[in-house]
Amino acid sequence: MAIPGSAANYQPVTVKKPWYRQLYFWVLVAIVLGIAVGWRWPDAGAAMEPIGTTFITAMKMLIGPIVFLTIVGGIASVTDLKKVGLTGIKALTYFQVGTIIALLTGLVAINIFRLGDGVNADAATLKTTDSASKLIKAGQEKQWWEFITHLVPDSVVGPFVQGDILQVIFLAVVFGVAINVVGQVAAPILDAVERLTAVVFKVLSFIMKLAPLGAFGAMAFAIGKYGISTLTSLGSLILLFYVTSAFFVIVCLGAVMAYLRLNIFRMLGFFKEELLLILGTSTAEPALPGLMRKMEYAGVKKTTVGLVVPTGYSFNLDGAAIYLSLAALYIAQATNTDLSIPQQLGLLAVMLLTSKGAAGVAGGGFIALTATLSTLGTIPAAGIMLIFGIDKFMSECRALVNFIGNAVATLFVAKWNHELDVDRARRVFSGEVLPPPADEVENDFDMVILQKDPSDKTHHDDTAPVLVDVREKG
């Protein structure tokens, strides 16, 4: 059922906003200004922290409701619940294979270049800062099986208050299935979910207008707090991580895209706003709503998007996997801890579990790394201090690869599930403007160029909003 203001009431037009009025341009300008301020005036840059954190907090405020409403609406509206279960199994299978490949990529890279050789660090003499000690303690207390038992929340509202996406997904699946099984009696609830979804995305469109300000604050703080010199102290390790990540995206994920008969570079161009937002804020969470809406517009069925994307944010962390294997082996080399091939493979097996659920947690990658080393016991956990200073500058890359990996995963699972319009995706990624999919509901955050149809008589005013850009509404 289309709600008032749905995409069905609009027709495409061909007028685009000039590049200097588009969101991605101003986010890019904000990142450059943030770097400049943090570099030239470190104290002023560090003082910008509240600007960045407030924007990220505002975005995270909506992530839980968006994920919950999208999954509930998707599951409740399908006619075959068995298909939903199969989609979930397919997604988890792909996630595990992707994580293994990402871990192996990092493992091979650090074994080839062996940047830790010659450091000769004594773990017993390494001093930890207060902030690092808290993260190390959190990692040491984390058990490998916790991500399973943590699925079930203590209360219905708890996951939304705490921002725990994994628990929100659990609740959403349960509620969605229940509404589906109840049937016609729950029809008003499903209608309310669809209407509330439109309202939440409208609020999101308001917050997204502040994205440049948030990116500026986050980048100015990072450079002002940690300094450019931090980048050069372990520049070779940072460079190896970025090059390895680029290799994984272009070669590994590019191969998956080629199998789908799609171009990885065109897809990256399609998501340039989200990628720049992640680069500026160092987290992939603010880009989650945009990823979901753009995937629907690109031809992926709404039910698949609603289930695969949020789940991938907790279970498909390719960037975190590369970071974990590369950083763990660097610490082993730097502390002269020799690991045989079987031991390295055992390390990889532990990482398959500890890497899950790292997203959405402050210092999640660092905590997962500590949990891995503590579980294995052969690499001194105190050696983490060797890379603590540069962890902030690796978080951007982790988040970028996580996001790209989830975009590719959604396309692959949709294709596997026969719910991907490949021709439409190819045309959309190439920049072609198309009408919205038939089952898409307009929610003021759709990335489609739309205008009110003059023949439509359901609206009696001339002030209906107009979508003027393929990637944002103005």
Tab-separated table of C-alpha atoms in Angstrom:
chain	number	residue	atom	x	y	z
A	1	MET	CA	0.000	0.000	0.000
A	2	ALA	CA	1.427	3.365	-1.005
A	3	ILE	CA	1.142	6.042	1.644
A	4	PRO	CA	0.438	9.698	0.748
A	5	GLY	CA	3.522	11.182	-0.882
A	6	SER	CA	4.759	7.837	-2.119
A	7	ALA	CA	6.963	7.431	-5.157
A	8	ALA	CA	3.986	6.325	-7.204
A	9	ASN	CA	2.686	9.905	-7.197
A	10	TYR	CA	5.812	11.342	-8.815
A	11	GLN	CA	7.474	11.288	-12.239
A	12	PRO	CA	11.189	11.637	-13.055
A	13	VAL	CA	12.689	14.855	-14.378
A	14	THR	CA	16.205	15.524	-15.621
A	15	VAL	CA	17.417	18.613	-13.741
A	16	LYS	CA	20.415	18.119	-11.484
A	17	LYS	CA	21.820	20.452	-8.890
A	18	PRO	CA	25.221	21.931	-9.777
A	19	TRP	CA	28.203	20.160	-8.231
A	20	TYR	CA	28.918	23.014	-5.814
A	21	ARG	CA	25.490	22.559	-4.219
A	22	GLN	CA	25.742	18.823	-3.684
A	23	LEU	CA	26.355	17.303	-0.282
A	24	TYR	CA	29.469	15.308	-1.184
A	25	PHE	CA	31.285	18.497	-2.321
A	26	TRP	CA	30.720	20.258	0.984
A	27	VAL	CA	31.666	17.166	2.977
A	28	LEU	CA	34.941	17.047	1.037
A	29	VAL	CA	35.557	20.766	1.674
A	30	ALA	CA	34.829	20.227	5.378
A	31	ILE	CA	37.354	17.370	5.583
A	32	VAL	CA	40.080	19.507	3.996
A	33	LEU	CA	39.302	22.439	6.312
A	34	GLY	CA	39.280	20.112	9.313
A	35	ILE	CA	42.736	18.775	8.422
A	36	ALA	CA	44.046	22.327	7.954
A	37	VAL	CA	42.667	23.571	11.274
A	38	GLY	CA	43.890	20.536	13.202
A	39	TRP	CA	47.354	20.829	11.672
A	40	ARG	CA	47.890	24.599	12.011
A	41	TRP	CA	45.987	25.130	15.271
A	42	PRO	CA	46.073	21.814	17.204
A	43	ASP	CA	44.386	23.186	20.337
A	44	ALA	CA	41.537	24.688	18.325
A	45	GLY	CA	41.222	21.460	16.335
A	46	ALA	CA	41.047	19.339	19.488
A	47	ALA	CA	38.332	21.674	20.788
A	48	MET	CA	36.172	20.775	17.771
A	49	GLU	CA	35.473	17.312	19.206
A	50	PRO	CA	31.931	18.137	20.432
A	51	ILE	CA	30.900	19.164	16.902
A	52	GLY	CA	31.869	15.835	15.393
A	53	THR	CA	30.616	13.680	18.247
A	54	THR	CA	27.258	15.503	18.394
A	55	PHE	CA	26.614	14.855	14.712
A	56	ILE	CA	27.583	11.180	15.041
A	57	THR	CA	25.373	10.866	18.138
A	58	ALA	CA	22.460	12.406	16.257
A	59	MET	CA	22.926	9.913	13.443
A	60	LYS	CA	23.253	6.958	15.820
A	61	MET	CA	20.036	8.083	17.488
A	62	LEU	CA	18.168	7.073	14.340
A	63	ILE	CA	20.110	3.941	13.383
A	64	GLY	CA	18.210	1.670	15.792
A	65	PRO	CA	14.718	2.827	14.731
A	66	ILE	CA	15.644	2.700	11.029
A	67	VAL	CA	17.020	-0.839	11.281
A	68	PHE	CA	14.060	-2.013	13.380
A	69	LEU	CA	11.374	-0.476	11.166
A	70	THR	CA	13.013	-1.598	7.926
A	71	ILE	CA	13.421	-5.227	9.029
A	72	VAL	CA	9.966	-5.427	10.603
A	73	GLY	CA	8.341	-3.915	7.522
A	74	GLY	CA	10.265	-6.187	5.180
A	75	ILE	CA	9.602	-9.460	7.014
A	76	ALA	CA	5.988	-8.624	7.850
A	77	SER	CA	5.140	-7.915	4.211
A	78	VAL	CA	6.590	-11.056	2.582
A	79	THR	CA	4.343	-13.966	1.727
A	80	ASP	CA	6.925	-16.710	2.293
A	81	LEU	CA	8.730	-16.625	5.649
A	82	LYS	CA	10.886	-19.542	4.578
A	83	LYS	CA	12.458	-17.271	1.978
A	84	VAL	CA	13.416	-14.789	4.699
A	85	GLY	CA	15.195	-17.550	6.610
A	86	LEU	CA	17.033	-18.703	3.490
A	87	THR	CA	18.112	-15.124	2.785
A	88	GLY	CA	19.562	-14.895	6.275
A	89	ILE	CA	21.450	-18.178	5.877
A	90	LYS	CA	22.828	-17.087	2.506
A	91	ALA	CA	23.925	-13.744	3.964
A	92	LEU	CA	25.709	-15.338	6.937
A	93	THR	CA	27.427	-17.819	4.610
A	94	TYR	CA	28.719	-15.012	2.413
A	95	PHE	CA	29.800	-13.013	5.476
A	96	GLN	CA	31.905	-15.892	6.793
A	97	VAL	CA	33.586	-16.534	3.443
A	98	GLY	CA	34.269	-12.824	3.000
A	99	THR	CA	35.723	-12.509	6.504
A	100	ILE	CA	38.038	-15.479	5.935
A	101	ILE	CA	39.326	-13.973	2.676
A	102	ALA	CA	39.857	-10.588	4.372
A	103	LEU	CA	41.736	-12.190	7.283
A	104	LEU	CA	43.934	-14.167	4.896
A	105	THR	CA	44.649	-11.016	2.876
A	106	GLY	CA	45.976	-9.229	5.950
A	107	LEU	CA	47.865	-12.321	7.065
A	108	VAL	CA	49.634	-12.732	3.719
A	109	ALA	CA	50.502	-9.007	3.504
A	110	ILE	CA	52.224	-8.822	6.894
A	111	ASN	CA	54.043	-12.126	6.300
A	112	ILE	CA	55.434	-10.810	3.016
A	113	PHE	CA	56.570	-7.386	4.244
A	114	ARG	CA	57.250	-8.252	7.927
A	115	LEU	CA	57.277	-4.644	9.150
A	116	GLY	CA	57.597	-5.698	12.791
A	117	ASP	CA	60.995	-7.332	12.364
A	118	GLY	CA	63.746	-5.348	14.038
A	119	VAL	CA	61.479	-3.444	16.445
A	120	ASN	CA	62.533	-5.745	19.305
A	121	ALA	CA	59.955	-4.372	21.727
A	122	ASP	CA	59.823	-5.687	25.293
A	123	ALA	CA	56.169	-6.104	26.210
A	124	ALA	CA	57.027	-5.972	29.919
A	125	THR	CA	58.310	-2.403	29.629
A	126	LEU	CA	55.451	-0.987	27.565
A	127	LYS	CA	53.417	1.590	29.482
A	128	THR	CA	49.689	1.978	28.859
A	129	THR	CA	47.715	5.205	28.998
A	130	ASP	CA	44.424	5.475	30.885
A	131	SER	CA	42.344	5.442	27.690
A	132	ALA	CA	44.266	2.470	26.331
A	133	SER	CA	43.983	0.586	29.623
A	134	LYS	CA	40.180	0.831	29.517
A	135	LEU	CA	40.055	-0.620	25.998
A	136	ILE	CA	42.565	-3.345	26.844
A	137	LYS	CA	40.559	-4.310	29.932
A	138	ALA	CA	37.347	-4.426	27.888
A	139	GLY	CA	39.055	-6.667	25.337
A	140	GLN	CA	40.534	-9.017	27.939
A	141	GLU	CA	37.127	-9.446	29.597
A	142	LYS	CA	35.433	-10.183	26.267
A	143	GLN	CA	34.830	-13.892	25.614
A	144	TRP	CA	34.730	-15.398	22.121
A	145	TRP	CA	31.202	-16.715	22.593
A	146	GLU	CA	29.701	-13.471	23.909
A	147	PHE	CA	28.466	-12.289	20.520
A	148	ILE	CA	26.058	-15.272	20.517
A	149	THR	CA	24.683	-14.907	24.036
A	150	HIS	CA	24.590	-11.133	23.621
A	151	LEU	CA	21.948	-11.445	20.901
A	152	VAL	CA	19.074	-11.572	23.415
A	153	PRO	CA	18.510	-8.188	25.143
A	154	ASP	CA	17.545	-7.682	28.764
A	155	SER	CA	14.578	-5.547	27.765
A	156	VAL	CA	12.698	-4.402	24.676
A	157	VAL	CA	13.858	-0.782	24.939
A	158	GLY	CA	17.417	-1.537	26.069
A	159	PRO	CA	18.945	-2.094	22.599
A	160	PHE	CA	17.580	1.241	21.356
A	161	VAL	CA	18.904	3.109	24.397
A	162	GLN	CA	22.331	1.462	24.173
A	163	GLY	CA	22.498	1.536	20.382
A	164	ASP	CA	23.139	-2.205	20.156
A	165	ILE	CA	22.378	-2.979	16.497
A	166	LEU	CA	22.746	-6.741	16.889
A	167	GLN	CA	20.032	-6.852	19.558
A	168	VAL	CA	17.840	-4.481	17.545
A	169	ILE	CA	18.067	-6.926	14.624
A	170	PHE	CA	17.045	-9.797	16.910
A	171	LEU	CA	13.985	-7.882	18.148
A	172	ALA	CA	13.076	-6.768	14.640
A	173	VAL	CA	13.163	-10.311	13.260
A	174	VAL	CA	10.974	-11.599	16.109
A	175	PHE	CA	8.439	-8.770	15.748
A	176	GLY	CA	8.418	-9.013	11.955
A	177	VAL	CA	7.740	-12.744	12.024
A	178	ALA	CA	5.012	-12.286	14.629
A	179	ILE	CA	3.221	-9.627	12.565
A	180	ASN	CA	3.499	-11.833	9.482
A	181	VAL	CA	2.077	-14.880	11.252
A	182	VAL	CA	-0.799	-12.972	12.864
A	183	GLY	CA	-1.885	-11.830	9.420
A	184	GLN	CA	-4.766	-9.448	8.743
A	185	VAL	CA	-5.267	-8.602	12.406
A	186	ALA	CA	-1.845	-6.924	12.432
A	187	ALA	CA	-2.410	-4.993	9.167
A	188	PRO	CA	-2.847	-1.651	10.987
A	189	ILE	CA	0.485	-2.224	12.743
A	190	LEU	CA	2.241	-2.846	9.432
A	191	ASP	CA	0.657	0.307	8.018
A	192	ALA	CA	1.877	2.257	11.060
A	193	VAL	CA	5.390	0.844	10.571
A	194	GLU	CA	5.438	2.072	6.962
A	195	ARG	CA	4.229	5.535	7.936
A	196	LEU	CA	6.666	5.794	10.850
A	197	THR	CA	9.484	4.745	8.529
A	198	ALA	CA	8.706	7.710	6.282
A	199	VAL	CA	8.774	10.065	9.276
A	200	VAL	CA	12.102	8.713	10.583
A	201	PHE	CA	13.742	9.092	7.178
A	202	LYS	CA	12.442	12.657	7.024
A	203	VAL	CA	14.163	13.405	10.334
A	204	LEU	CA	17.285	11.775	8.940
A	205	SER	CA	17.218	14.090	5.914
A	206	PHE	CA	17.264	17.059	8.317
A	207	ILE	CA	20.310	15.729	10.178
A	208	MET	CA	22.165	14.884	6.963
A	209	LYS	CA	22.247	18.568	6.059
A	210	LEU	CA	24.697	18.979	8.962
A	211	ALA	CA	27.061	16.295	7.611
A	212	PRO	CA	29.734	18.793	6.479
A	213	LEU	CA	29.802	20.350	9.945
A	214	GLY	CA	30.128	16.933	11.570
A	215	ALA	CA	32.916	15.881	9.211
A	216	PHE	CA	34.800	19.114	9.887
A	217	GLY	CA	34.599	18.694	13.665
A	218	ALA	CA	35.634	15.030	13.621
A	219	MET	CA	38.599	15.568	11.281
A	220	ALA	CA	39.843	18.723	13.054
A	221	PHE	CA	39.754	16.867	16.377
A	222	ALA	CA	41.608	13.818	15.027
A	223	ILE	CA	44.449	15.840	13.528
A	224	GLY	CA	44.590	18.340	16.415
A	225	LYS	CA	44.545	15.639	19.087
A	226	TYR	CA	46.914	13.083	17.593
A	227	GLY	CA	48.947	15.273	15.258
A	228	ILE	CA	50.336	14.743	11.788
A	229	SER	CA	53.537	13.389	13.349
A	230	THR	CA	51.616	10.329	14.510
A	231	LEU	CA	51.076	9.429	10.879
A	232	THR	CA	54.806	9.381	10.173
A	233	SER	CA	55.929	7.435	13.283
A	234	LEU	CA	54.439	4.189	11.989
A	235	GLY	CA	53.716	5.368	8.480
A	236	SER	CA	54.861	2.114	6.884
A	237	LEU	CA	52.287	0.090	8.841
A	238	ILE	CA	49.513	2.568	8.014
A	239	LEU	CA	50.535	2.505	4.349
A	240	LEU	CA	50.570	-1.302	4.273
A	241	PHE	CA	47.098	-1.419	5.825
A	242	TYR	CA	45.692	1.047	3.281
A	243	VAL	CA	47.359	-0.683	0.328
A	244	THR	CA	46.191	-4.105	1.525
A	245	SER	CA	42.664	-2.772	1.982
A	246	ALA	CA	42.711	-1.230	-1.495
A	247	PHE	CA	43.905	-4.553	-2.917
A	248	PHE	CA	41.061	-6.370	-1.164
A	249	VAL	CA	38.447	-3.905	-2.456
A	250	ILE	CA	39.708	-3.738	-6.032
A	251	VAL	CA	40.738	-7.373	-6.535
A	252	CYS	CA	38.620	-9.469	-4.151
A	253	LEU	CA	35.435	-7.418	-4.004
A	254	GLY	CA	35.996	-6.335	-7.605
A	255	ALA	CA	35.971	-10.002	-8.624
A	256	VAL	CA	32.608	-10.481	-6.886
A	257	MET	CA	31.251	-7.451	-8.727
A	258	ALA	CA	32.606	-8.776	-12.022
A	259	TYR	CA	30.786	-12.054	-11.348
A	260	LEU	CA	27.620	-9.988	-10.937
A	261	ARG	CA	28.484	-8.204	-14.222
A	262	LEU	CA	28.843	-4.891	-12.369
A	263	ASN	CA	31.729	-2.428	-12.066
A	264	ILE	CA	33.249	-1.857	-8.621
A	265	PHE	CA	34.524	1.635	-9.487
A	266	ARG	CA	31.143	2.829	-10.737
A	267	MET	CA	29.548	1.529	-7.578
A	268	LEU	CA	32.078	3.467	-5.493
A	269	GLY	CA	31.219	6.611	-7.447
A	270	PHE	CA	27.541	6.034	-6.749
A	271	PHE	CA	28.280	5.951	-3.011
A	272	LYS	CA	30.730	8.867	-2.948
A	273	GLU	CA	28.679	10.882	-0.431
A	274	GLU	CA	28.583	7.993	2.024
A	275	LEU	CA	32.291	7.229	1.557
A	276	LEU	CA	33.282	10.852	2.179
A	277	LEU	CA	31.023	10.959	5.241
A	278	ILE	CA	32.756	7.854	6.603
A	279	LEU	CA	36.174	9.338	5.841
A	280	GLY	CA	35.283	12.461	7.797
A	281	THR	CA	33.656	10.796	10.811
A	282	SER	CA	35.715	7.545	11.035
A	283	THR	CA	32.600	5.434	11.417
A	284	ALA	CA	30.340	3.661	8.938
A	285	GLU	CA	27.146	3.999	10.977
A	286	PRO	CA	26.041	7.427	9.627
A	287	ALA	CA	26.190	5.946	6.110
A	288	LEU	CA	23.933	2.955	6.880
A	289	PRO	CA	20.603	4.639	5.989
A	290	GLY	CA	22.019	5.954	2.718
A	291	LEU	CA	23.315	2.508	1.815
A	292	MET	CA	19.899	0.955	2.413
A	293	ARG	CA	17.964	3.532	0.386
A	294	LYS	CA	20.441	3.553	-2.511
A	295	MET	CA	20.481	-0.231	-2.695
A	296	GLU	CA	16.696	-0.239	-3.046
A	297	TYR	CA	16.936	2.401	-5.759
A	298	ALA	CA	19.645	0.364	-7.537
A	299	GLY	CA	17.297	-2.592	-7.913
A	300	VAL	CA	17.687	-4.726	-4.772
A	301	LYS	CA	14.429	-5.886	-3.211
A	302	LYS	CA	13.518	-4.033	-0.037
A	303	THR	CA	13.241	-7.220	2.015
A	304	THR	CA	16.782	-8.266	1.091
A	305	VAL	CA	18.203	-4.818	1.824
A	306	GLY	CA	16.430	-4.638	5.178
A	307	LEU	CA	17.858	-7.963	6.328
A	308	VAL	CA	21.344	-8.082	4.760
A	309	VAL	CA	22.619	-4.527	5.320
A	310	PRO	CA	21.947	-4.186	9.090
A	311	THR	CA	23.163	-7.750	9.742
A	312	GLY	CA	26.289	-7.081	7.708
A	313	TYR	CA	27.127	-4.111	9.916
A	314	SER	CA	27.727	-6.580	12.758
A	315	PHE	CA	28.803	-9.754	10.946
A	316	ASN	CA	30.496	-8.601	7.744
A	317	LEU	CA	33.454	-6.462	8.828
A	318	ASP	CA	36.020	-6.937	6.083
A	319	GLY	CA	38.033	-3.864	7.068
A	320	ALA	CA	38.170	-4.935	10.707
A	321	ALA	CA	39.240	-8.440	9.647
A	322	ILE	CA	42.177	-7.118	7.593
A	323	TYR	CA	43.171	-4.861	10.494
A	324	LEU	CA	43.006	-7.676	13.044
A	325	SER	CA	45.223	-10.123	11.170
A	326	LEU	CA	47.714	-7.494	10.053
A	327	ALA	CA	47.988	-5.803	13.469
A	328	ALA	CA	48.206	-9.074	15.425
A	329	LEU	CA	51.061	-10.384	13.277
A	330	TYR	CA	52.842	-7.012	13.421
A	331	ILE	CA	52.749	-7.124	17.231
A	332	ALA	CA	54.025	-10.716	17.179
A	333	GLN	CA	56.916	-9.732	14.922
A	334	ALA	CA	57.691	-6.582	16.945
A	335	THR	CA	57.810	-8.539	20.221
A	336	ASN	CA	59.854	-11.381	18.661
A	337	THR	CA	57.006	-13.861	19.084
A	338	ASP	CA	57.475	-16.556	16.469
A	339	LEU	CA	54.244	-18.061	15.156
A	340	SER	CA	54.134	-21.147	12.980
A	341	ILE	CA	51.677	-21.441	10.094
A	342	PRO	CA	49.315	-23.658	12.164
A	343	GLN	CA	49.437	-21.088	14.978
A	344	GLN	CA	48.631	-18.290	12.530
A	345	LEU	CA	45.688	-20.278	11.195
A	346	GLY	CA	44.541	-20.827	14.780
A	347	LEU	CA	44.775	-17.081	15.285
A	348	LEU	CA	42.607	-16.642	12.201
A	349	ALA	CA	39.994	-19.039	13.603
A	350	VAL	CA	39.763	-17.030	16.840
A	351	MET	CA	39.457	-13.805	14.853
A	352	LEU	CA	36.457	-15.205	12.993
A	353	LEU	CA	34.602	-14.994	16.292
A	354	THR	CA	36.176	-11.969	18.020
A	355	SER	CA	35.716	-9.771	14.947
A	356	LYS	CA	31.923	-10.123	15.114
A	357	GLY	CA	30.062	-7.307	16.761
A	358	ALA	CA	33.051	-4.921	16.735
A	359	ALA	CA	31.040	-2.366	14.763
A	360	GLY	CA	29.199	0.320	16.663
A	361	VAL	CA	31.429	0.033	19.747
A	362	ALA	CA	33.849	2.818	20.622
A	363	GLY	CA	37.296	1.383	19.957
A	364	GLY	CA	35.616	-1.787	18.660
A	365	GLY	CA	38.522	-2.831	16.443
A	366	PHE	CA	40.999	-2.281	19.264
A	367	ILE	CA	38.840	-4.237	21.720
A	368	ALA	CA	38.470	-7.097	19.233
A	369	LEU	CA	42.256	-7.175	18.753
A	370	THR	CA	42.832	-7.322	22.520
A	371	ALA	CA	40.222	-10.067	22.880
A	372	THR	CA	41.965	-12.053	20.139
A	373	LEU	CA	45.414	-11.812	21.725
A	374	SER	CA	44.049	-12.556	25.201
A	375	THR	CA	42.178	-15.624	23.955
A	376	LEU	CA	45.174	-16.979	22.061
A	377	GLY	CA	47.685	-16.249	24.816
A	378	THR	CA	50.822	-16.548	22.673
A	379	ILE	CA	51.144	-12.857	21.692
A	380	PRO	CA	51.526	-10.407	24.621
A	381	ALA	CA	48.408	-8.231	24.837
A	382	ALA	CA	50.495	-5.309	26.137
A	383	GLY	CA	52.093	-5.149	22.686
A	384	ILE	CA	48.937	-3.419	21.514
A	385	MET	CA	50.463	-0.164	22.799
A	386	LEU	CA	52.831	-0.325	19.819
A	387	ILE	CA	49.957	0.575	17.494
A	388	PHE	CA	47.601	2.406	19.855
A	389	GLY	CA	48.768	5.826	18.673
A	390	ILE	CA	47.932	5.165	15.030
A	391	ASP	CA	44.702	3.233	15.595
A	392	LYS	CA	42.635	6.381	15.022
A	393	PHE	CA	44.133	6.837	11.566
A	394	MET	CA	43.390	3.240	10.653
A	395	SER	CA	39.765	3.424	11.756
A	396	GLU	CA	38.749	5.438	8.676
A	397	CYS	CA	40.053	2.721	6.383
A	398	ARG	CA	38.403	-0.022	8.444
A	399	ALA	CA	35.046	1.742	8.229
A	400	LEU	CA	35.392	2.407	4.490
A	401	VAL	CA	36.176	-1.232	3.691
A	402	ASN	CA	33.398	-2.430	6.014
A	403	PHE	CA	30.915	-0.224	4.145
A	404	ILE	CA	32.081	-1.265	0.671
A	405	GLY	CA	32.086	-4.914	1.724
A	406	ASN	CA	28.487	-4.665	2.879
A	407	ALA	CA	27.418	-2.970	-0.343
A	408	VAL	CA	28.936	-5.809	-2.392
A	409	ALA	CA	27.513	-8.421	-0.013
A	410	THR	CA	23.998	-7.012	-0.436
A	411	LEU	CA	24.279	-7.161	-4.223
A	412	PHE	CA	25.670	-10.709	-4.132
A	413	VAL	CA	23.016	-12.083	-1.766
A	414	ALA	CA	20.299	-10.344	-3.776
A	415	LYS	CA	21.614	-11.928	-6.975
A	416	TRP	CA	21.830	-15.327	-5.224
A	417	ASN	CA	18.252	-14.811	-4.066
A	418	HIS	CA	17.037	-13.733	-7.535
A	419	GLU	CA	16.113	-10.320	-6.117
A	420	LEU	CA	18.560	-8.107	-8.007
A	421	ASP	CA	17.778	-6.197	-11.187
A	422	VAL	CA	21.319	-6.295	-12.632
A	423	ASP	CA	20.475	-4.107	-15.616
A	424	ARG	CA	18.961	-1.438	-13.377
A	425	ALA	CA	21.944	-1.584	-11.002
A	426	ARG	CA	24.352	-1.162	-13.904
A	427	ARG	CA	22.453	1.838	-15.251
A	428	VAL	CA	22.118	3.456	-11.821
A	429	PHE	CA	25.821	3.001	-11.021
A	430	SER	CA	26.608	4.631	-14.373
A	431	GLY	CA	24.711	7.743	-13.277
A	432	GLU	CA	21.536	7.192	-15.249
A	433	VAL	CA	18.384	8.657	-13.707
A	434	LEU	CA	15.550	6.137	-13.410
A	435	PRO	CA	12.063	6.108	-11.865
A	436	PRO	CA	11.948	4.461	-8.439
A	437	PRO	CA	11.303	0.710	-8.256
A	438	ALA	CA	7.637	-0.237	-8.181
A	439	ASP	CA	7.790	-1.410	-4.550
A	440	GLU	CA	9.742	1.569	-3.231
A	441	VAL	CA	8.064	4.003	-0.869
A	442	GLU	CA	9.251	7.606	-1.084
A	443	ASN	CA	10.584	8.744	2.259
A	444	ASP	CA	12.343	12.062	1.646
A	445	PHE	CA	15.711	10.380	1.670
A	446	ASP	CA	15.401	8.586	-1.680
A	447	MET	CA	18.230	9.317	-4.066
A	448	VAL	CA	15.983	9.679	-7.141
A	449	ILE	CA	15.320	12.770	-9.224
A	450	LEU	CA	11.559	13.187	-8.827
A	451	GLN	CA	8.916	15.817	-9.380
A	452	LYS	CA	5.219	15.938	-8.598
A	453	ASP	CA	3.034	14.580	-11.388
A	454	PRO	CA	0.610	17.352	-12.451
A	455	SER	CA	-2.051	14.740	-13.197
A	456	ASP	CA	-1.989	13.485	-9.609
A	457	LYS	CA	-5.116	14.648	-7.769
A	458	THR	CA	-4.290	13.222	-4.357
A	459	HIS	CA	-2.505	16.431	-3.329
A	460	HIS	CA	-4.244	19.795	-3.290
A	461	ASP	CA	-1.285	22.067	-2.693
A	462	ASP	CA	1.522	23.363	-4.863
A	463	THR	CA	4.162	23.136	-2.161
A	464	ALA	CA	5.008	19.433	-2.441
A	465	PRO	CA	8.777	18.947	-2.136
A	466	VAL	CA	10.828	18.205	-5.221
A	467	LEU	CA	13.784	15.837	-5.295
A	468	VAL	CA	16.448	17.552	-7.339
A	469	ASP	CA	19.483	15.310	-7.177
A	470	VAL	CA	20.110	11.650	-7.742
A	471	ARG	CA	21.817	11.337	-4.374
A	472	GLU	CA	20.139	13.773	-2.046
A	473	LYS	CA	16.989	15.730	-1.680
A	474	GLY	CA	17.395	19.505	-1.638
